[in-house]
PDB file of C-alpha atoms in Angstrom:
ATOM      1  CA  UNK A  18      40.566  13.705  93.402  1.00 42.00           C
ATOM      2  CA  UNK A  19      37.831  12.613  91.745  1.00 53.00           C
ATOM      3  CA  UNK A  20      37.470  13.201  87.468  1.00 66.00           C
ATOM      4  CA  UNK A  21      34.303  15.530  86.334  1.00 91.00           C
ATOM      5  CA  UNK A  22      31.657  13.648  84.144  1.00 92.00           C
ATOM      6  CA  UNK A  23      29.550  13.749  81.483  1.00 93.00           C
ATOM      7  CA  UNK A  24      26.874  11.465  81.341  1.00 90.00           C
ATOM      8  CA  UNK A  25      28.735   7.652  81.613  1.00 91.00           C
ATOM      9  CA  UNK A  26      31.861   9.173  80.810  1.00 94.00           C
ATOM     10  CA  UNK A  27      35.030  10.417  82.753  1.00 94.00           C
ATOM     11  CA  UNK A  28      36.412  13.674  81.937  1.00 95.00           C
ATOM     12  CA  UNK A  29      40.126  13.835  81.602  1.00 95.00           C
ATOM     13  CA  UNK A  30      40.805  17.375  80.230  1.00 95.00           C
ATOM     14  CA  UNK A  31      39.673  20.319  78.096  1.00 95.00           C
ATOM     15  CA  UNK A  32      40.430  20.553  74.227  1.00 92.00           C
ATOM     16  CA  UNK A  33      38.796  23.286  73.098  1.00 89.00           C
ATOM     17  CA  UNK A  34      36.150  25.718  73.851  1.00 88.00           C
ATOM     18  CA  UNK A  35      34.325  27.371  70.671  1.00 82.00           C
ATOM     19  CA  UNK A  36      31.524  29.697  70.329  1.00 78.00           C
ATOM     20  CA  UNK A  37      28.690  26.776  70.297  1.00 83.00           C
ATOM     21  CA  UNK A  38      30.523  23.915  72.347  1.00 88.00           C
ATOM     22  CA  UNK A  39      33.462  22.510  74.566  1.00 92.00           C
ATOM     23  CA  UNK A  40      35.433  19.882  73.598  1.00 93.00           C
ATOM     24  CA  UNK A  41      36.886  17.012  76.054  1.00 96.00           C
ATOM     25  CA  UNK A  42      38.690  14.336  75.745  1.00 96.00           C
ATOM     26  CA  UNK A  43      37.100  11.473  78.077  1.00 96.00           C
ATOM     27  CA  UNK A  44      36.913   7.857  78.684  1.00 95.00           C
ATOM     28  CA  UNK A  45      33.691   5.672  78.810  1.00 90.00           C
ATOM     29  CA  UNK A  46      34.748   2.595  81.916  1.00 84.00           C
ATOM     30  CA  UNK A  47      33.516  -0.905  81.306  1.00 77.00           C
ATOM     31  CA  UNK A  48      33.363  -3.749  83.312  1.00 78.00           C
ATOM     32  CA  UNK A  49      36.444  -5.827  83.157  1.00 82.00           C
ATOM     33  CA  UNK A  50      38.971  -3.078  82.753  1.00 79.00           C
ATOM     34  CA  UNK A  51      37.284  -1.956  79.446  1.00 86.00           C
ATOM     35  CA  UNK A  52      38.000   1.982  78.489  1.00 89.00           C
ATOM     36  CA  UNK A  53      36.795   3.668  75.556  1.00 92.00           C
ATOM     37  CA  UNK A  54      39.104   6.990  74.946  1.00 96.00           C
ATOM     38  CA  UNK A  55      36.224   9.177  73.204  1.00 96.00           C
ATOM     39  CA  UNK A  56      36.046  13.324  72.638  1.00 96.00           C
ATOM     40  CA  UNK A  57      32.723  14.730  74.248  1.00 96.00           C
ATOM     41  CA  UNK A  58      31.491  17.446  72.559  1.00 92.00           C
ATOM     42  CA  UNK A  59      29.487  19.945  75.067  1.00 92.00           C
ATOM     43  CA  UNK A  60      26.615  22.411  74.427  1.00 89.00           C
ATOM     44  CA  UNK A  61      27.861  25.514  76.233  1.00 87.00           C
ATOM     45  CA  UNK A  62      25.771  26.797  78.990  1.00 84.00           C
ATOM     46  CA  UNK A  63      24.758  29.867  77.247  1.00 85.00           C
ATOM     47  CA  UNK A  64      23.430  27.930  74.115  1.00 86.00           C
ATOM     48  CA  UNK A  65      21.846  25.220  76.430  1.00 84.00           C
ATOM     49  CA  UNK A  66      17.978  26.372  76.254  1.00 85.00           C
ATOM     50  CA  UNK A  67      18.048  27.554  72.931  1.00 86.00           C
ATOM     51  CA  UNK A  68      15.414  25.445  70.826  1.00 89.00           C
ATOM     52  CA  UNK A  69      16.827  25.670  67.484  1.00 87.00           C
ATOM     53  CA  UNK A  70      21.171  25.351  68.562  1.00 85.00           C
ATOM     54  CA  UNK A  71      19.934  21.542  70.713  1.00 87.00           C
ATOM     55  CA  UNK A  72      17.792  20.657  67.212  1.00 87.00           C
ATOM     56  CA  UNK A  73      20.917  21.378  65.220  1.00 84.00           C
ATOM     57  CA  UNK A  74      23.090  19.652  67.611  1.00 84.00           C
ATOM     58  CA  UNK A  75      20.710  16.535  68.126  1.00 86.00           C
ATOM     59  CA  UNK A  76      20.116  16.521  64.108  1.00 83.00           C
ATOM     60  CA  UNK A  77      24.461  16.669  63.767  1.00 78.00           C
ATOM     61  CA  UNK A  78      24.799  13.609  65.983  1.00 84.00           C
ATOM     62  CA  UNK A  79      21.952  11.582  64.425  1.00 84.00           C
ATOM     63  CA  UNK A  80      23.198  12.452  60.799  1.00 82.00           C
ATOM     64  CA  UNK A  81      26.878  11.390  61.712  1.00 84.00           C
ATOM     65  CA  UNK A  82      26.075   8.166  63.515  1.00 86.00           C
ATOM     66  CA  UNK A  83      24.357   6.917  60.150  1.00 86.00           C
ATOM     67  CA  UNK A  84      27.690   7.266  58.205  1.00 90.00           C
ATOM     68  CA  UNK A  85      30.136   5.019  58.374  1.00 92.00           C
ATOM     69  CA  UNK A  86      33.327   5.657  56.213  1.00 95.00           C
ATOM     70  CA  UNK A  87      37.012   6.144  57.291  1.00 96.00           C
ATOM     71  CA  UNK A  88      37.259  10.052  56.385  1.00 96.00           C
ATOM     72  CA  UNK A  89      34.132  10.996  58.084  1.00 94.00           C
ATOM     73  CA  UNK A  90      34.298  10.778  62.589  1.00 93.00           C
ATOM     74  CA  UNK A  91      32.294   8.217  64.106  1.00 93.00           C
ATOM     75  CA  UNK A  92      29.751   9.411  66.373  1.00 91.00           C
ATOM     76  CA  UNK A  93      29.000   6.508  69.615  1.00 93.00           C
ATOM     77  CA  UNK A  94      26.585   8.754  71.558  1.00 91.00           C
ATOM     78  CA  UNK A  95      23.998  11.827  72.321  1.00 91.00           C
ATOM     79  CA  UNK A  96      23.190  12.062  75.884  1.00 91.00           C
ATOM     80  CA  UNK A  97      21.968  14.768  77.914  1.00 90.00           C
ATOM     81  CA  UNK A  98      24.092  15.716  81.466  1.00 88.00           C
ATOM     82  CA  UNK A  99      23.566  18.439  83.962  1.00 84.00           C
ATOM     83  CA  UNK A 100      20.694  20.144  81.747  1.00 84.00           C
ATOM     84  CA  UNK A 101      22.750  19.817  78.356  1.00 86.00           C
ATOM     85  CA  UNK A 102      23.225  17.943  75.203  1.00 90.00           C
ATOM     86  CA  UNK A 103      26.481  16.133  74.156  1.00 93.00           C
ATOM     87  CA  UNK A 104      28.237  13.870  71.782  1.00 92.00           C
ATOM     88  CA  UNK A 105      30.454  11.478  72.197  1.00 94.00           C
ATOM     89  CA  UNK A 106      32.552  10.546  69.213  1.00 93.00           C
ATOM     90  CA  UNK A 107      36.179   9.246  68.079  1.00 94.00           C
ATOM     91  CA  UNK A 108      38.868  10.793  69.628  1.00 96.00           C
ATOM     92  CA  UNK A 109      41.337  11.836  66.659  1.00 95.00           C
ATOM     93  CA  UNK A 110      45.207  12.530  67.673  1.00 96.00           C
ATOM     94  CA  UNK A 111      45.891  14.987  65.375  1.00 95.00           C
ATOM     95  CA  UNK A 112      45.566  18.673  64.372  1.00 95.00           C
ATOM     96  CA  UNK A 113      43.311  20.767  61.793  1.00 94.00           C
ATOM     97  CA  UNK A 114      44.031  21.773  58.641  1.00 94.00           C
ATOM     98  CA  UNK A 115      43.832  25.076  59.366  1.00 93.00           C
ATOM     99  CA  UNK A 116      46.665  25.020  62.536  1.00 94.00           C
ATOM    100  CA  UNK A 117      48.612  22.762  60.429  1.00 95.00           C
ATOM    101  CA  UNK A 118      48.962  25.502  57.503  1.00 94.00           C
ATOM    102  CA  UNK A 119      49.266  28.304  60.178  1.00 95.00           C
ATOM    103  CA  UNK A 120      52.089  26.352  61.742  1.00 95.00           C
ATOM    104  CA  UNK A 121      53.872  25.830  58.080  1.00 95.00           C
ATOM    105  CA  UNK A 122      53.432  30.162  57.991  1.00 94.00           C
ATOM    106  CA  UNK A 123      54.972  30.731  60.910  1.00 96.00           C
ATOM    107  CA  UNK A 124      57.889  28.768  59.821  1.00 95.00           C
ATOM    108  CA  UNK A 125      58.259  30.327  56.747  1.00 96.00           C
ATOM    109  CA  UNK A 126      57.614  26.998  54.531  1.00 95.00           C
ATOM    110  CA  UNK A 127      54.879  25.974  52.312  1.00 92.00           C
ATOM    111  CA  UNK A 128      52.760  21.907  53.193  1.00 91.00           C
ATOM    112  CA  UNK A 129      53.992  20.097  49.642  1.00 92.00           C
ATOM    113  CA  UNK A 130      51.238  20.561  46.918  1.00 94.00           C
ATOM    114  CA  UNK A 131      51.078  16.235  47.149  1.00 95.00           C
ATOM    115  CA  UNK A 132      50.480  16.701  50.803  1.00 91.00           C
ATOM    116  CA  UNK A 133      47.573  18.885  50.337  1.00 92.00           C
ATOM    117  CA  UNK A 134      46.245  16.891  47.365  1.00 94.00           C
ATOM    118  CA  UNK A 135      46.205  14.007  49.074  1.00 94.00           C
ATOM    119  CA  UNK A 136      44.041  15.807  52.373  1.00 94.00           C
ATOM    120  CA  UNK A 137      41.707  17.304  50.173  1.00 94.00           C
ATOM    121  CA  UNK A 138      41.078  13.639  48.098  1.00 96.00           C
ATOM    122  CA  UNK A 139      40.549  12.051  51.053  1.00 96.00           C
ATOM    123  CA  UNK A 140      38.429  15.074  52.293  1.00 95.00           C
ATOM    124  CA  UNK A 141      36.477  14.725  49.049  1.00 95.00           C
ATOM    125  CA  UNK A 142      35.971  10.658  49.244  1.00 96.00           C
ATOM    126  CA  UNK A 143      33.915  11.578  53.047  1.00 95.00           C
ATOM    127  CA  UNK A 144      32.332  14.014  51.103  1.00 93.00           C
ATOM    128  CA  UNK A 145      31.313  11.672  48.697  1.00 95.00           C
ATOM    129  CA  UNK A 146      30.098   9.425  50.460  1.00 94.00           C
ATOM    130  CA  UNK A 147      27.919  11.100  52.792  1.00 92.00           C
ATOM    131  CA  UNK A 148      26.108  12.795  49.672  1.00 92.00           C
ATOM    132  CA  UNK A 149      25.217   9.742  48.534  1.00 93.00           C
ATOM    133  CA  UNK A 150      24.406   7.970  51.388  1.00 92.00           C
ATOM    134  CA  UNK A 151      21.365   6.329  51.606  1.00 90.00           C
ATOM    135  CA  UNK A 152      19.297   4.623  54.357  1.00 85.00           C
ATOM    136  CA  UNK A 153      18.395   1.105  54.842  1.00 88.00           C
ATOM    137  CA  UNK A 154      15.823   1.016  52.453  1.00 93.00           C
ATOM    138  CA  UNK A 155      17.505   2.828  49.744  1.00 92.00           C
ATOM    139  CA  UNK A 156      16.346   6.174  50.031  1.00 92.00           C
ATOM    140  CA  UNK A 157      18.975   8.833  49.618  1.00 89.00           C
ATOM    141  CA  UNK A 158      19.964  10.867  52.883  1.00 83.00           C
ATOM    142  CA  UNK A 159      20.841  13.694  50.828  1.00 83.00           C
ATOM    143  CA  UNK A 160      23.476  15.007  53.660  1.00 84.00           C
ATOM    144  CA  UNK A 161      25.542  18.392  52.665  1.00 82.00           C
ATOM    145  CA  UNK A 162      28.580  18.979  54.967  1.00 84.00           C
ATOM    146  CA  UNK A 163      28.043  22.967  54.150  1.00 77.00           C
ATOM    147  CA  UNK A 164      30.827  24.422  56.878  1.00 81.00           C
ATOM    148  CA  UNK A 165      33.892  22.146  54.824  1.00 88.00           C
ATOM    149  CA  UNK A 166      36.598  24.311  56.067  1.00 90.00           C
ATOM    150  CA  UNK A 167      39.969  23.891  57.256  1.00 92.00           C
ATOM    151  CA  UNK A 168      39.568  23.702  60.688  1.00 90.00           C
ATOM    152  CA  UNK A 169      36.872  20.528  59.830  1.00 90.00           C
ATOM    153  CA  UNK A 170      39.438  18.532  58.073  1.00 94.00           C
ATOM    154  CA  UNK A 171      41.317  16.857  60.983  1.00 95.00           C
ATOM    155  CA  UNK A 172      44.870  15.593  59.797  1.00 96.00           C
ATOM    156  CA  UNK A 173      45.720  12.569  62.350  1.00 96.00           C
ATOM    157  CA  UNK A 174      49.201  11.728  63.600  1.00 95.00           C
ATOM    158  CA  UNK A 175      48.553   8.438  61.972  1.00 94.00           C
ATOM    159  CA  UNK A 176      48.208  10.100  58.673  1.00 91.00           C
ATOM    160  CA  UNK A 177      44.313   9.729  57.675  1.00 94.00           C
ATOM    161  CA  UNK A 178      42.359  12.409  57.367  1.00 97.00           C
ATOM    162  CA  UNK A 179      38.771  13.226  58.915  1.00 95.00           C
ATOM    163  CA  UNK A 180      35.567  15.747  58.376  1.00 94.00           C
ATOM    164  CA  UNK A 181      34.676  16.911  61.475  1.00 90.00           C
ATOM    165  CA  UNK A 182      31.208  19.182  62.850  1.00 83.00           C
ATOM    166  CA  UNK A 183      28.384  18.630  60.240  1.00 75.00           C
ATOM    167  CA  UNK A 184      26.404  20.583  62.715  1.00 64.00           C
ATOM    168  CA  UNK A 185      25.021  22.587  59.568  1.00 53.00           C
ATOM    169  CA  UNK A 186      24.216  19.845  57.220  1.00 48.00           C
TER     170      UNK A 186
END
């Protein structure tokens, strides 16, 4: 059986589905066995003519492919598929802050106060350095994040830590 697409790249399975977009974790095939594991993030149908949500989403994905820094997602690609806009950015192993707490709830314990300093610092250094990001002739970008929540701070398996959806700034 064949694997849905998007665009040049193969759709292995659903992540998520939130009110604005689906999220799927896919691989982009090369020639000579290459494979890119990347998550596609999908304009849902519903939100697929409206003017202003594809601006938003087209602004997110050109804002986020001009920063470059280790606590912020990299962003490879916008494309357009079967009438709709995506991006295609890192794939992250991990969870959110905001499952990762909810999980520590449920289980009656508390994430250690060094754990959650060290999140939030490295949350804070992406911050950083998208607000003062500036272009290639020096001119400031002047991003804002604006929606820094938990559920934007992605913890990885591999223990970094990365903002997620600046589809406000």
């Amino acid at each position: 059986m064949a694997h849905a697409r998007i665009g040049r790249y193969e759709v292995l399975r659903k992540i998520a589905t939130g009110g604005m977009a689906e999220l799927f974790l896919a691989k982009q095939v090369g020639m000579e066995g290459f494979e890119k594991v990347v998550a596609i993030k999908r304009i849902l149908a519903h939100l697929a003519h409206d003017d202003e949500f594809i601006n938003m989403f087209r602004d997110e994905a050109r804002i986020v492919a001009k920063l470059s820094h280790p606590n912020i997602v990299q962003i490879y690609d916008l494309g357009k598929s079967e009438d709709t806009y995506f991006i295609a950015m890192e794939y992250i192993p991990g969870r959110n802050l905001s499952s990762v707490s909810k999980k520590a709830r449920r289980m009656g314990e508390k994430l250690p106060p060094e754990y959650i300093a060290r999140c939030i610092a490295q949350a804070c250094e992406g911050l950083h350095y998208a607000h003062t990001r500036r272009d290639i002739d020096g001119k400031p970008l002047e991003i804002v994040h604006r929606d820094v929540s938990p559920q934007n701070i992605i913890l990885s398996f591999s223990g970094s830590v990365k903002l997620v959806d600046f589809g406000i700034a």
